[in-house]
N, C-alpha and C. Protein backbone atom coordinates (compact mmCIF):
# COMPACT_ATOMS: atom_id res chain seq x y z
N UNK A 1 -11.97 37.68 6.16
CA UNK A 1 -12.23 36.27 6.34
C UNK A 1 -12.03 35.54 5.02
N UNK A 2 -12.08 34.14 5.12
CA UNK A 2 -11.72 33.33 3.94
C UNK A 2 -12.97 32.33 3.64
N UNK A 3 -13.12 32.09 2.25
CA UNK A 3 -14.05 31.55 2.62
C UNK A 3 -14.06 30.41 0.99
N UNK A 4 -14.25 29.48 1.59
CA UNK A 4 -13.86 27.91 1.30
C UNK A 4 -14.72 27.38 -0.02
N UNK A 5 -14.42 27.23 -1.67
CA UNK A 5 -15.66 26.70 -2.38
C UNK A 5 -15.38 25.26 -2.26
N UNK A 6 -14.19 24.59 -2.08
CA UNK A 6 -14.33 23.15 -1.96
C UNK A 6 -13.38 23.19 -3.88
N UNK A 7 -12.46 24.06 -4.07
CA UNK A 7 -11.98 23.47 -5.42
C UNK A 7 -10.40 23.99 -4.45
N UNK A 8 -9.49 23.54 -5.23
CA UNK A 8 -7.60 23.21 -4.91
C UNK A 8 -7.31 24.80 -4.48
N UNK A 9 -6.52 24.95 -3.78
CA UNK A 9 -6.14 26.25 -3.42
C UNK A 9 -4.29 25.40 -3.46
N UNK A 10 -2.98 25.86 -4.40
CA UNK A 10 -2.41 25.15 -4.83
C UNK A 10 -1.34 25.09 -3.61
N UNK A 11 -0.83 24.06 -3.71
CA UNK A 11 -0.13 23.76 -2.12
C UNK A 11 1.42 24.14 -2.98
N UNK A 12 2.40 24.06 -1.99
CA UNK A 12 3.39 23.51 -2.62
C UNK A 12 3.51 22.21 -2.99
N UNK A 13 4.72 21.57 -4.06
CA UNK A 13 4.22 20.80 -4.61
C UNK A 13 4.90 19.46 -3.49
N UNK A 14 4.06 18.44 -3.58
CA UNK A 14 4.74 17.09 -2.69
C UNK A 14 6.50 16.34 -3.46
N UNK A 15 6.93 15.84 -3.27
CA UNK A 15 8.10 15.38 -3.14
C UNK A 15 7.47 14.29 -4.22
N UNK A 16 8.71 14.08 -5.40
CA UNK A 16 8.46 13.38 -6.35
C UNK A 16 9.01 11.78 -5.94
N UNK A 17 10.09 12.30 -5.00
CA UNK A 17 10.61 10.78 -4.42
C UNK A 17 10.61 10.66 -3.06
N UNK A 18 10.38 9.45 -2.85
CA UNK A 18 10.31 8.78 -1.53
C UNK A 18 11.63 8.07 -0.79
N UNK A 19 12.41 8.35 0.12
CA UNK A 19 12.93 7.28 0.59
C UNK A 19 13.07 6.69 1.69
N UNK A 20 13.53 5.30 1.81
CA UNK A 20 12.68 4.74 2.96
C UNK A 20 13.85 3.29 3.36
N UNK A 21 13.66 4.17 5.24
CA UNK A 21 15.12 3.07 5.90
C UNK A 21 14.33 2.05 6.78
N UNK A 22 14.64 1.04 6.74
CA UNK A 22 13.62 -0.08 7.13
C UNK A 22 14.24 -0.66 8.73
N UNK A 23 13.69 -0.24 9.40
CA UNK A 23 14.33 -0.90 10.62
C UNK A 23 14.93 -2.03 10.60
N UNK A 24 15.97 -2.35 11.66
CA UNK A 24 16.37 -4.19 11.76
C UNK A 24 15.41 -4.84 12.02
N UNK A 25 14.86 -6.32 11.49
CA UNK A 25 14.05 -6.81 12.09
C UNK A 25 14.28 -7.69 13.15
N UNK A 26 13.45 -8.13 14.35
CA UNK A 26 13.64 -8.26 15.92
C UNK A 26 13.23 -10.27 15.74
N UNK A 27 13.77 -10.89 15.81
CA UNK A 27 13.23 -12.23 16.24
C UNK A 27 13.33 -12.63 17.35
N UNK A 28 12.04 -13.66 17.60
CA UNK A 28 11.97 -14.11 18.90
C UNK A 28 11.31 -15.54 18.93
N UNK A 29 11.59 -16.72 19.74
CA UNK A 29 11.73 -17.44 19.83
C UNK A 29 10.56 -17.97 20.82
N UNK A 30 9.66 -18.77 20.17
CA UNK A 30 8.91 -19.33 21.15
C UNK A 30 8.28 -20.57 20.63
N UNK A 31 8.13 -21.83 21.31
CA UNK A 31 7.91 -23.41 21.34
C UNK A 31 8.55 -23.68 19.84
N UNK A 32 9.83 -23.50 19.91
CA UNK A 32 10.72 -24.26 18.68
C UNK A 32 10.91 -23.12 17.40
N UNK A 33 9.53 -22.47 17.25
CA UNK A 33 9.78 -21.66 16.04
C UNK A 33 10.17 -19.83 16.28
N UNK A 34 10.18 -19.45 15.63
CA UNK A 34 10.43 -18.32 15.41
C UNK A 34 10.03 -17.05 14.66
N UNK A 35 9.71 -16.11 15.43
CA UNK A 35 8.69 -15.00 15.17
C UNK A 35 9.56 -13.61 14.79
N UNK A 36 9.34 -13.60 14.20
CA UNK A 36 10.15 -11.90 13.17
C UNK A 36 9.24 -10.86 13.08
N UNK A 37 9.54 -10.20 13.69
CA UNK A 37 8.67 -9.08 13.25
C UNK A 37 9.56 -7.13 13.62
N UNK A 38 9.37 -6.37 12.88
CA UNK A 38 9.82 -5.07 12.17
C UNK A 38 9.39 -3.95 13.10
N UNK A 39 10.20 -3.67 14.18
CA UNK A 39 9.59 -2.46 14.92
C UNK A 39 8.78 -1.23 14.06
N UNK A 40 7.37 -1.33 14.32
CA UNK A 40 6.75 -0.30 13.65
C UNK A 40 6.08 -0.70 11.92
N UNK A 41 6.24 -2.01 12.45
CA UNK A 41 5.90 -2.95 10.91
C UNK A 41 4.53 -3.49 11.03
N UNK A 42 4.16 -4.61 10.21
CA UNK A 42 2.84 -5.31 10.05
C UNK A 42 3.57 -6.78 9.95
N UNK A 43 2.37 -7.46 10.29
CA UNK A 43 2.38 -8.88 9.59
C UNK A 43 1.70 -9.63 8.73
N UNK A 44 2.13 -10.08 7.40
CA UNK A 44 1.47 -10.77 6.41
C UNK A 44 0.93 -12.24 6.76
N UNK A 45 -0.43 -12.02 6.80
CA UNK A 45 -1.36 -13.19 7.41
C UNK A 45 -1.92 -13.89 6.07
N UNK A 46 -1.10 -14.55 5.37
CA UNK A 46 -2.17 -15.43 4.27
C UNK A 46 -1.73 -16.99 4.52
N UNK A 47 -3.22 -17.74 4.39
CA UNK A 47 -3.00 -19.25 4.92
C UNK A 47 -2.27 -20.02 4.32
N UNK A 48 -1.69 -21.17 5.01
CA UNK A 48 -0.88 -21.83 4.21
C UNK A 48 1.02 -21.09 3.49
N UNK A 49 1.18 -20.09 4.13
CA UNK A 49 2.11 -19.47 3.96
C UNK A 49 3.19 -18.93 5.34
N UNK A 50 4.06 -18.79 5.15
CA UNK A 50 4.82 -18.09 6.14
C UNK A 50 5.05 -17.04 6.86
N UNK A 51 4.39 -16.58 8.11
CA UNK A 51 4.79 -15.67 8.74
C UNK A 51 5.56 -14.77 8.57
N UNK A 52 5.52 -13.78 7.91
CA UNK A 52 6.86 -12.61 8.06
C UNK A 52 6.09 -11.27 8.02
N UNK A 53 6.59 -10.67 8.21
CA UNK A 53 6.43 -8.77 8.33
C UNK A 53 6.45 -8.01 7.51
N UNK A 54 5.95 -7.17 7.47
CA UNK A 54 6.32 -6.16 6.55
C UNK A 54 6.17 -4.68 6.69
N UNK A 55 6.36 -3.89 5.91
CA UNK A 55 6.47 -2.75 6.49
C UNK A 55 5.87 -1.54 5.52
N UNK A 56 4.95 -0.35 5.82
CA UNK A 56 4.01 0.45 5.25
C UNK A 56 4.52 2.02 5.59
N UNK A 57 4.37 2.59 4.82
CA UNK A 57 4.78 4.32 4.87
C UNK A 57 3.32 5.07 4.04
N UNK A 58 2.80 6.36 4.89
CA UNK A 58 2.09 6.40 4.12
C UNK A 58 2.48 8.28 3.71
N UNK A 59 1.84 9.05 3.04
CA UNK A 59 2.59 10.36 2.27
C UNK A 59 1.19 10.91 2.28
N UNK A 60 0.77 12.37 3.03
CA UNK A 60 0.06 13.00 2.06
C UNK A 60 0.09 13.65 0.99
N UNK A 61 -0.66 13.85 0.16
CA UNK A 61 -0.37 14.92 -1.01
C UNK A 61 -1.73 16.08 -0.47
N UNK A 62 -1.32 17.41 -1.35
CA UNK A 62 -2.17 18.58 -1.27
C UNK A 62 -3.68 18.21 -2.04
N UNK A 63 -4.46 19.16 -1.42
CA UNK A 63 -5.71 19.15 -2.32
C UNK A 63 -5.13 19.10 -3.74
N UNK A 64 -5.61 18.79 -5.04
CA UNK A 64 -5.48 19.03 -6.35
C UNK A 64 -4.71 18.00 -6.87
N UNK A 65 -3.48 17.39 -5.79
CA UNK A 65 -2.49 16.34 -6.11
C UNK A 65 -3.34 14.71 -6.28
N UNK A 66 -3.21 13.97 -7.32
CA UNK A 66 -3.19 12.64 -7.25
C UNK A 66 -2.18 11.60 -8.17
N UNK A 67 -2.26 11.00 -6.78
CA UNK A 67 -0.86 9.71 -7.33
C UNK A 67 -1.30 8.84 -8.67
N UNK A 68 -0.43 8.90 -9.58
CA UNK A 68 -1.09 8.02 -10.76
C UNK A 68 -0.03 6.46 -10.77
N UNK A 69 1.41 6.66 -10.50
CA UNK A 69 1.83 5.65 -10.10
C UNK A 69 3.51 5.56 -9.41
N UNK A 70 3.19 4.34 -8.90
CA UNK A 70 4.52 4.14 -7.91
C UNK A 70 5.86 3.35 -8.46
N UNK A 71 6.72 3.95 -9.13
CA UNK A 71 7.82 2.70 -9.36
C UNK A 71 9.14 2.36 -8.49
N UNK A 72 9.39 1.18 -8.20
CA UNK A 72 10.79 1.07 -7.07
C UNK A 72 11.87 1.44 -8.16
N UNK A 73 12.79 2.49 -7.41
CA UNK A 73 13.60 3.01 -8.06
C UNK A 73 15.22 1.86 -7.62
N UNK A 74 15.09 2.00 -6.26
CA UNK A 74 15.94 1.09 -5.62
C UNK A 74 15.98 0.55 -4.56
N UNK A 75 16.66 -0.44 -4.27
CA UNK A 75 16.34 -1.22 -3.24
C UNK A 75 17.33 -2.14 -2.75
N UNK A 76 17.92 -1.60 -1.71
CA UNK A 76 19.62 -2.32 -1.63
C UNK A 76 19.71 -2.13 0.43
N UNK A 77 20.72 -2.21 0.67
CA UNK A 77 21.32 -2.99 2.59
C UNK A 77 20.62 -4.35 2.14
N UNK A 78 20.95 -5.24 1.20
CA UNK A 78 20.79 -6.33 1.73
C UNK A 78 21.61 -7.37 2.92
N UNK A 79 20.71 -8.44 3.55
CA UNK A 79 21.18 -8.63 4.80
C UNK A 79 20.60 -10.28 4.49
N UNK A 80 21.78 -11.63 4.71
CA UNK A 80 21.15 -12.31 3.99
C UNK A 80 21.42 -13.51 5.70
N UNK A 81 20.87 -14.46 6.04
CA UNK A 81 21.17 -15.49 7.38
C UNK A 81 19.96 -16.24 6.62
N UNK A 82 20.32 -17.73 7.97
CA UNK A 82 19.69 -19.11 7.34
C UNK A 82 19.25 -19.25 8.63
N UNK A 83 18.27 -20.53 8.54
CA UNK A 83 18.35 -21.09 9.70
C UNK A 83 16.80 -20.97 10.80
N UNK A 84 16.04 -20.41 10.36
CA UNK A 84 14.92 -19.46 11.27
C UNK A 84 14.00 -20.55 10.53
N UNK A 85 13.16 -21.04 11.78
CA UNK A 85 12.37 -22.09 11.51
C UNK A 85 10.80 -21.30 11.80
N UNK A 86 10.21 -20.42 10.41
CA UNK A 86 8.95 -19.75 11.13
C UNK A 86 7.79 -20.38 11.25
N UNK A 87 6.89 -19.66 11.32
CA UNK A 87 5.76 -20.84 11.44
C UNK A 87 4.48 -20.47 10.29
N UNK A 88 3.70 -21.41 10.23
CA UNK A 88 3.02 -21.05 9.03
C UNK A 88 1.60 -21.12 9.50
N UNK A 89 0.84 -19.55 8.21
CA UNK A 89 -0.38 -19.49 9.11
C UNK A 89 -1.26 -20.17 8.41
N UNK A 90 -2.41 -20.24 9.55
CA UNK A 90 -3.34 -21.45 9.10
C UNK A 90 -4.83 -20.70 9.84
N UNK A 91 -5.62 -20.79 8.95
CA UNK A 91 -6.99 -20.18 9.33
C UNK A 91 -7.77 -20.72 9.23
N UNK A 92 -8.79 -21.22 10.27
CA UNK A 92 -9.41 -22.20 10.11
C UNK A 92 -10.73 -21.35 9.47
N UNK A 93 -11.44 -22.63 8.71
CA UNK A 93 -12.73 -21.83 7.72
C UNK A 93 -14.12 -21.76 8.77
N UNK A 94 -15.22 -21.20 8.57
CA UNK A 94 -16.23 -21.65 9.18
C UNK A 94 -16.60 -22.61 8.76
N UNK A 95 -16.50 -22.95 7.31
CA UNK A 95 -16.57 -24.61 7.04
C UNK A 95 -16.03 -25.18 6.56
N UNK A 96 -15.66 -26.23 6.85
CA UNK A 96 -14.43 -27.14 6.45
C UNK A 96 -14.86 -27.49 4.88
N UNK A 97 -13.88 -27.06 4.12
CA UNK A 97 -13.79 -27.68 2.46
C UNK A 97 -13.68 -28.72 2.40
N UNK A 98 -13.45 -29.55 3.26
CA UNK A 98 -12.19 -31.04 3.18
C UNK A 98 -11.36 -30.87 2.04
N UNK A 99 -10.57 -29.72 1.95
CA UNK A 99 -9.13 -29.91 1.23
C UNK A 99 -8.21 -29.20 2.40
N UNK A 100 -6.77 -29.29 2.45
CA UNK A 100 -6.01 -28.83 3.39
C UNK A 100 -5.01 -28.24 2.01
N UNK A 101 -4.78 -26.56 2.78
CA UNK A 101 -4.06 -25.94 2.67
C UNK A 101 -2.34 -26.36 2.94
N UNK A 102 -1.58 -26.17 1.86
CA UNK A 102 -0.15 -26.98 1.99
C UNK A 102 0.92 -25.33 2.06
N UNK A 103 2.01 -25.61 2.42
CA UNK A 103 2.65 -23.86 2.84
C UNK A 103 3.67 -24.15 1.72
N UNK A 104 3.96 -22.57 1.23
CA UNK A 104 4.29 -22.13 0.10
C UNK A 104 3.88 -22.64 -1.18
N UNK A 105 2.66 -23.17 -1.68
CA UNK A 105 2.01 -23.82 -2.36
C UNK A 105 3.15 -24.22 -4.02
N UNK A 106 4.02 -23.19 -4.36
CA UNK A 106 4.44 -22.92 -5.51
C UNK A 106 6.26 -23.20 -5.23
N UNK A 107 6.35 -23.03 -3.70
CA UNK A 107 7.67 -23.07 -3.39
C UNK A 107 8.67 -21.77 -3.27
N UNK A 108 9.70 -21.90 -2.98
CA UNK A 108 10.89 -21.04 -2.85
C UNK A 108 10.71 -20.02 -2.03
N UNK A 109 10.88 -18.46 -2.92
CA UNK A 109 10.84 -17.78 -1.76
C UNK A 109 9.37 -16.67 -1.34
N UNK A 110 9.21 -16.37 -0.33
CA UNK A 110 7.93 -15.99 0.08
C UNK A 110 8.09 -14.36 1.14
N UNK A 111 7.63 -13.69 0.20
CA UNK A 111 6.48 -12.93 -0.40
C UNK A 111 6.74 -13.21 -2.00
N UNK A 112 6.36 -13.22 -3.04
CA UNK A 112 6.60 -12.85 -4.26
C UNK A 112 6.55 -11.93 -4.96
N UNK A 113 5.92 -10.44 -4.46
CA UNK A 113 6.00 -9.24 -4.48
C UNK A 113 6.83 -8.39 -3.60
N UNK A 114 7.53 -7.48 -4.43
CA UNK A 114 8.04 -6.28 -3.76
C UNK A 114 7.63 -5.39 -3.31
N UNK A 115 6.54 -5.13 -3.43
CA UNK A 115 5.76 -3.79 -2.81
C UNK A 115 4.48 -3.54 -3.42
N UNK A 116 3.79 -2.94 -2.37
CA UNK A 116 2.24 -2.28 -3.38
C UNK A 116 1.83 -1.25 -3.10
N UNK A 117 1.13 -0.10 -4.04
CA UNK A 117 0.72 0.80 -3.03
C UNK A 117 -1.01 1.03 -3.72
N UNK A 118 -1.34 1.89 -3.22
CA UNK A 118 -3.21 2.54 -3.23
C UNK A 118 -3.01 3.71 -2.53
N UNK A 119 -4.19 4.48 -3.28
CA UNK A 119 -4.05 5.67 -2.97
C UNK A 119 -5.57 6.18 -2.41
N UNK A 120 -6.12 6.52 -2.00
CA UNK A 120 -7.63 7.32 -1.34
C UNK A 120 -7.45 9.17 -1.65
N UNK A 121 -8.56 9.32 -1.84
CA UNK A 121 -9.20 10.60 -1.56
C UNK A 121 -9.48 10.70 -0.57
N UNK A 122 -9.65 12.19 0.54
CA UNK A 122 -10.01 12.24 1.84
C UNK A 122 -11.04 13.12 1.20
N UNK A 123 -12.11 13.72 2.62
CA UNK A 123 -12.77 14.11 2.60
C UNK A 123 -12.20 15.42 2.91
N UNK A 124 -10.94 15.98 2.70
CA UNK A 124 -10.92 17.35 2.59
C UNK A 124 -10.32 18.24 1.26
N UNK A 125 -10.59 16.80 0.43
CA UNK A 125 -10.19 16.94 -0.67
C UNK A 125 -8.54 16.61 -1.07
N UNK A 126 -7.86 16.06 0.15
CA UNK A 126 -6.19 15.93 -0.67
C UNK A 126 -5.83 14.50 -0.45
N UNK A 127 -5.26 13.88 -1.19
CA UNK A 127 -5.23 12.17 -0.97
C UNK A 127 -3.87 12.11 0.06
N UNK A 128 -3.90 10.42 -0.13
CA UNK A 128 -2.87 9.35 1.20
C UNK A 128 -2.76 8.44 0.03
N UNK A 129 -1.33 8.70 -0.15
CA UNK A 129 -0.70 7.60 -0.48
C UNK A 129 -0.37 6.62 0.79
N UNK A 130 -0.07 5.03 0.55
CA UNK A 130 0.04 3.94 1.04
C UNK A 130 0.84 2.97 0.71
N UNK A 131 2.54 2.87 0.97
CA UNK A 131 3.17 2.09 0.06
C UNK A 131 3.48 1.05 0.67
N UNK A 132 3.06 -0.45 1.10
CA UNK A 132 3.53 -1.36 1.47
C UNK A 132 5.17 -1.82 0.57
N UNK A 133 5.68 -2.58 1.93
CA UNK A 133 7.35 -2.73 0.83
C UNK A 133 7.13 -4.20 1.88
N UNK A 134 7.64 -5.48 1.35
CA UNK A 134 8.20 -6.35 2.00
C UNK A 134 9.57 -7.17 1.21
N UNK A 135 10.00 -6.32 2.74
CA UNK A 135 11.50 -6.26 2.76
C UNK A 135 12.15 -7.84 2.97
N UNK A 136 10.90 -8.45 3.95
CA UNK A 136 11.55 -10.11 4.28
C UNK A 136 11.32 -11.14 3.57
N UNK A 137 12.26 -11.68 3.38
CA UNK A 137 11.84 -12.76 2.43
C UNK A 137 12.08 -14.16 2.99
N UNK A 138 11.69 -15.74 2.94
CA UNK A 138 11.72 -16.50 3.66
C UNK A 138 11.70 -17.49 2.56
N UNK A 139 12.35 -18.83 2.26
CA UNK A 139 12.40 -19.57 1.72
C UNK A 139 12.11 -20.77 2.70
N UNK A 140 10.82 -21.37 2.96
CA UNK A 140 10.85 -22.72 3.66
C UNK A 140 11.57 -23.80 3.66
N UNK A 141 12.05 -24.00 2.01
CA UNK A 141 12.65 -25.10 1.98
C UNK A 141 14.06 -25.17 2.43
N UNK A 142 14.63 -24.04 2.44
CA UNK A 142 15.90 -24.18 2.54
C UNK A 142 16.16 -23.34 4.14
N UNK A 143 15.52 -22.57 4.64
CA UNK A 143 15.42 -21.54 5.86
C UNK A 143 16.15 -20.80 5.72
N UNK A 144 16.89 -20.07 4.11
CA UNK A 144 17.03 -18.37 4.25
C UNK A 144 16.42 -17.77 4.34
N UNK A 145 17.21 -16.36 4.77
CA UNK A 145 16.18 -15.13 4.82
C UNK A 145 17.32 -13.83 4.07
N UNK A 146 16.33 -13.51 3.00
CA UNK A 146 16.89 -12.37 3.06
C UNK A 146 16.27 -11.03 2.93
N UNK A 147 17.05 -9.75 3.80
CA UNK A 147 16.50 -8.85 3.89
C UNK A 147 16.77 -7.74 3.82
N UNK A 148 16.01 -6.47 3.16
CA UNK A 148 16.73 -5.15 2.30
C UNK A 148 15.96 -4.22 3.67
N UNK A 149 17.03 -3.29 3.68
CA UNK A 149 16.27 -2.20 4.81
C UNK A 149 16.21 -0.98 3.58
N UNK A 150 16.52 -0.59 1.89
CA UNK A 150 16.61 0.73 2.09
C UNK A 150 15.76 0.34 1.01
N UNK A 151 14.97 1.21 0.95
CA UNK A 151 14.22 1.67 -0.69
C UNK A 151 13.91 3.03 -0.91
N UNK A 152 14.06 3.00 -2.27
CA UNK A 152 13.95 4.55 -3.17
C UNK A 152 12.85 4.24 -3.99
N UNK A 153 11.66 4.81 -4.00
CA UNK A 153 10.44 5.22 -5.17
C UNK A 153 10.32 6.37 -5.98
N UNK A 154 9.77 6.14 -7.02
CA UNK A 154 8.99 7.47 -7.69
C UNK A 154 8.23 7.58 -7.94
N UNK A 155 7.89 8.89 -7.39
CA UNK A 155 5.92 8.96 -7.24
C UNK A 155 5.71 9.80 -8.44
N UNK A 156 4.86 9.40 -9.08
CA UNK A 156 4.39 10.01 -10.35
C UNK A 156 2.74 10.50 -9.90
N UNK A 157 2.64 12.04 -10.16
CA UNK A 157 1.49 12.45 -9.97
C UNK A 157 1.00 13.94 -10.80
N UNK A 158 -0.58 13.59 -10.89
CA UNK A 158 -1.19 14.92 -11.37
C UNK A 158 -1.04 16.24 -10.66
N UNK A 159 -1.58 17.24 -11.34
CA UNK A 159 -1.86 18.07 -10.44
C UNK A 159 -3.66 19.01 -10.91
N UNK A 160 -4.40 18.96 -10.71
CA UNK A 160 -5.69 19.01 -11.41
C UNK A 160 -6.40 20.77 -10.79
N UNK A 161 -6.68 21.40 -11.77
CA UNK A 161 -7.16 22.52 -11.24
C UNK A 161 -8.63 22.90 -11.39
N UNK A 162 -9.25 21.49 -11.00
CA UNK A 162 -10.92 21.65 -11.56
C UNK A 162 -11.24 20.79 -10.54
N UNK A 163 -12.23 21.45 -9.65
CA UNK A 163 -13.28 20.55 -9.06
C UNK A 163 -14.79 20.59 -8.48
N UNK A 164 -15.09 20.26 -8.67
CA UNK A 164 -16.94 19.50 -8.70
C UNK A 164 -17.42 20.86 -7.59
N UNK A 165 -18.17 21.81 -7.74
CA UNK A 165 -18.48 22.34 -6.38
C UNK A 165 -19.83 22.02 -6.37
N UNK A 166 -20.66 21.43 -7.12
CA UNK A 166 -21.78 21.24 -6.86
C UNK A 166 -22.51 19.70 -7.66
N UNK A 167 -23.31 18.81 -7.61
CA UNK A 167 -23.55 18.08 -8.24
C UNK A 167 -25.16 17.66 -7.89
N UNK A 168 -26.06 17.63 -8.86
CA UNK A 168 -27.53 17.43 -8.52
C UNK A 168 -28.40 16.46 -9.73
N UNK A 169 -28.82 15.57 -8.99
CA UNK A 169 -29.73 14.60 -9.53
C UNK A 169 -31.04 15.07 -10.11
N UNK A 170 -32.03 14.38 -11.19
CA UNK A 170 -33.12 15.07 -11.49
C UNK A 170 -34.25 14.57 -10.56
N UNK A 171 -33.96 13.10 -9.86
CA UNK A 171 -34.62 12.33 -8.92
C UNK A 171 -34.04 12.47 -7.97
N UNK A 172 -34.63 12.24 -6.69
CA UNK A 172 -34.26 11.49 -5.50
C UNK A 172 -34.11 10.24 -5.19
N UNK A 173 -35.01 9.32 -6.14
CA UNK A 173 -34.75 8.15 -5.63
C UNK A 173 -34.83 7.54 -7.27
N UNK A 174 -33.84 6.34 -7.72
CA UNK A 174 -34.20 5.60 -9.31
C UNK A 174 -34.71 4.23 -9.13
N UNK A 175 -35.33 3.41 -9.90
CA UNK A 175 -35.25 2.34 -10.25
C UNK A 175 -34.03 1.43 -10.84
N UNK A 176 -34.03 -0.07 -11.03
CA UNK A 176 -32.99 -0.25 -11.78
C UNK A 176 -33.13 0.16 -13.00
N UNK A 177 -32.21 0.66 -13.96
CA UNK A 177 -32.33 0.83 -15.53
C UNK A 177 -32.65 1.96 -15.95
N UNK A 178 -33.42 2.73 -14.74
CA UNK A 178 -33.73 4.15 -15.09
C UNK A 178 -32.95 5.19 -15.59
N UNK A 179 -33.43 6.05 -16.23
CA UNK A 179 -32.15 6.99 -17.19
C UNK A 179 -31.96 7.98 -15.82
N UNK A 180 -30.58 8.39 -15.52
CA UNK A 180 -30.35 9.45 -14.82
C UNK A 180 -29.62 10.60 -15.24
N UNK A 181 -30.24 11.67 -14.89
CA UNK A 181 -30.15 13.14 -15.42
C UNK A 181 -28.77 13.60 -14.38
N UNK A 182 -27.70 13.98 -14.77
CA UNK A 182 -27.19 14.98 -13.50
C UNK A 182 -26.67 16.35 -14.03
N UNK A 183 -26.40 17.09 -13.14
CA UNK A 183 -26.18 18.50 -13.61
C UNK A 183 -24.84 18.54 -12.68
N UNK A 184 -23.49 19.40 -13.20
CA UNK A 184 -22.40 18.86 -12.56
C UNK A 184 -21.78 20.49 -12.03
N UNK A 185 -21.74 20.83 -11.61
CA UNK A 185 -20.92 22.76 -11.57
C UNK A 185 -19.81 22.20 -10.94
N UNK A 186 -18.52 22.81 -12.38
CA UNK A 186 -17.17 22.74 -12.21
C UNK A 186 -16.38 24.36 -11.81
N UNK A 187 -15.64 23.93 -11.08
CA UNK A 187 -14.63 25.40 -10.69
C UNK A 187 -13.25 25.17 -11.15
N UNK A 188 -12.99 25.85 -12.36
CA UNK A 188 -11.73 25.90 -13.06
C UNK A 188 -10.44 27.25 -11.99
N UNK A 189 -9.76 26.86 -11.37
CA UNK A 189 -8.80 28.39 -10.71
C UNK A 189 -7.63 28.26 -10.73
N UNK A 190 -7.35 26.92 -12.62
CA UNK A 190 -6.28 27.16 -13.25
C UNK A 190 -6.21 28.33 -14.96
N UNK A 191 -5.49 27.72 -15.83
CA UNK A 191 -5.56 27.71 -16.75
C UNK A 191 -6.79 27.46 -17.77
N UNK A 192 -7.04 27.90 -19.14
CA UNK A 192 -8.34 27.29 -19.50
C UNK A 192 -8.08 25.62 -20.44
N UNK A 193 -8.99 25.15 -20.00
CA UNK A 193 -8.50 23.91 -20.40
C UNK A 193 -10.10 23.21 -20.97
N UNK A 194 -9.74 21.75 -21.83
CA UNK A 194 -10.45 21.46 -22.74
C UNK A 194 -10.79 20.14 -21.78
């Protein structure tokens, strides 16, 4: 039988690069304006801004693996048309500020980011990467659009051969400000390290 302390048992290693084909995106037409959205995509809901889509991939890594960072390597099928009259979202507050929200506040083109990602720990010890990419881009003033289906990343990550198998407080319960004691038991089942 096998039997589990809760420190990395070493996986093979995850894929240093990512790449990623972005579906066509689908428009559709309803009371004058026009709705875009990315089979298998999301939609970017911030007020006062323009409707468009976007699109998320997510990667596990092994126990021991964590993502330290994401850079776009490349990013090309661009696909460029005019003309798409979208609509802009608007959220109403529970209480009215009396100021009104104006769309694209700064102008031109909208998203102003290329991508983002975050990463989590699971509870079985191996993380999820999360890379949002928005591929659509929308200029109000003028009604282009342009849009990239391919991107290439590089995932930059640790690989850690130490972890926590035990951790204990000197209290059960503190005050604010109170000094806290902890006692930490590490499991090293790499190399020796400092």
């Amino acid at each position: 039988f096998i039997i589990s302390l809760g420190y990395p048992v070493l996986a093979e290693a995850p894929p240093s690069t990512i790449e990623v084909d972005i579906p066509e995106y689908e428009v559709e037409q309803r009371e004058g304006y026009d709705y875009v959205d990315i089979p298998g995509g999301d939609i970017l809901l911030v007020d006062g801004e323009p409707r468009v889509p976007y699109y998320s991939i997510s990667a596990a890594y092994p126990e021991g693996y964590r993502v330290q960072d994401v850079t776009m390597t490349e990013r090309s099928g661009l696909v460029t048309t005019e003309g798409l009259n979208l609509t802009i979202v608007t959220m109403e507050p529970a209480f009215p500020s009396g100021s009104e929200s104006s769309s694209n506040k700064q102008g031109g083109w909208y998203p102003e980011e290329d991508f983002n990602w975050r990463s989590w720990i699971n509870s079985d010890g191996s993380s999820t990467l999360l890379i949002a990419m928005y591929p659509f881009y929308y200029n109000p003033e003028t009604t282009e659009v342009k849009f990239y289906r391919n991107y290439r990343f590089d995932i930059e990550y640790t690989l850690s051969t130490v972890g926590i198998t035990a951790l204990q407080t000197d209290k059960d319960i503190y005050n604010p400000g109170d000094k806290v004691t902890v006692d930490i038991w590490l499991k090293n089942s790499g190399e020796t390290q400092d």
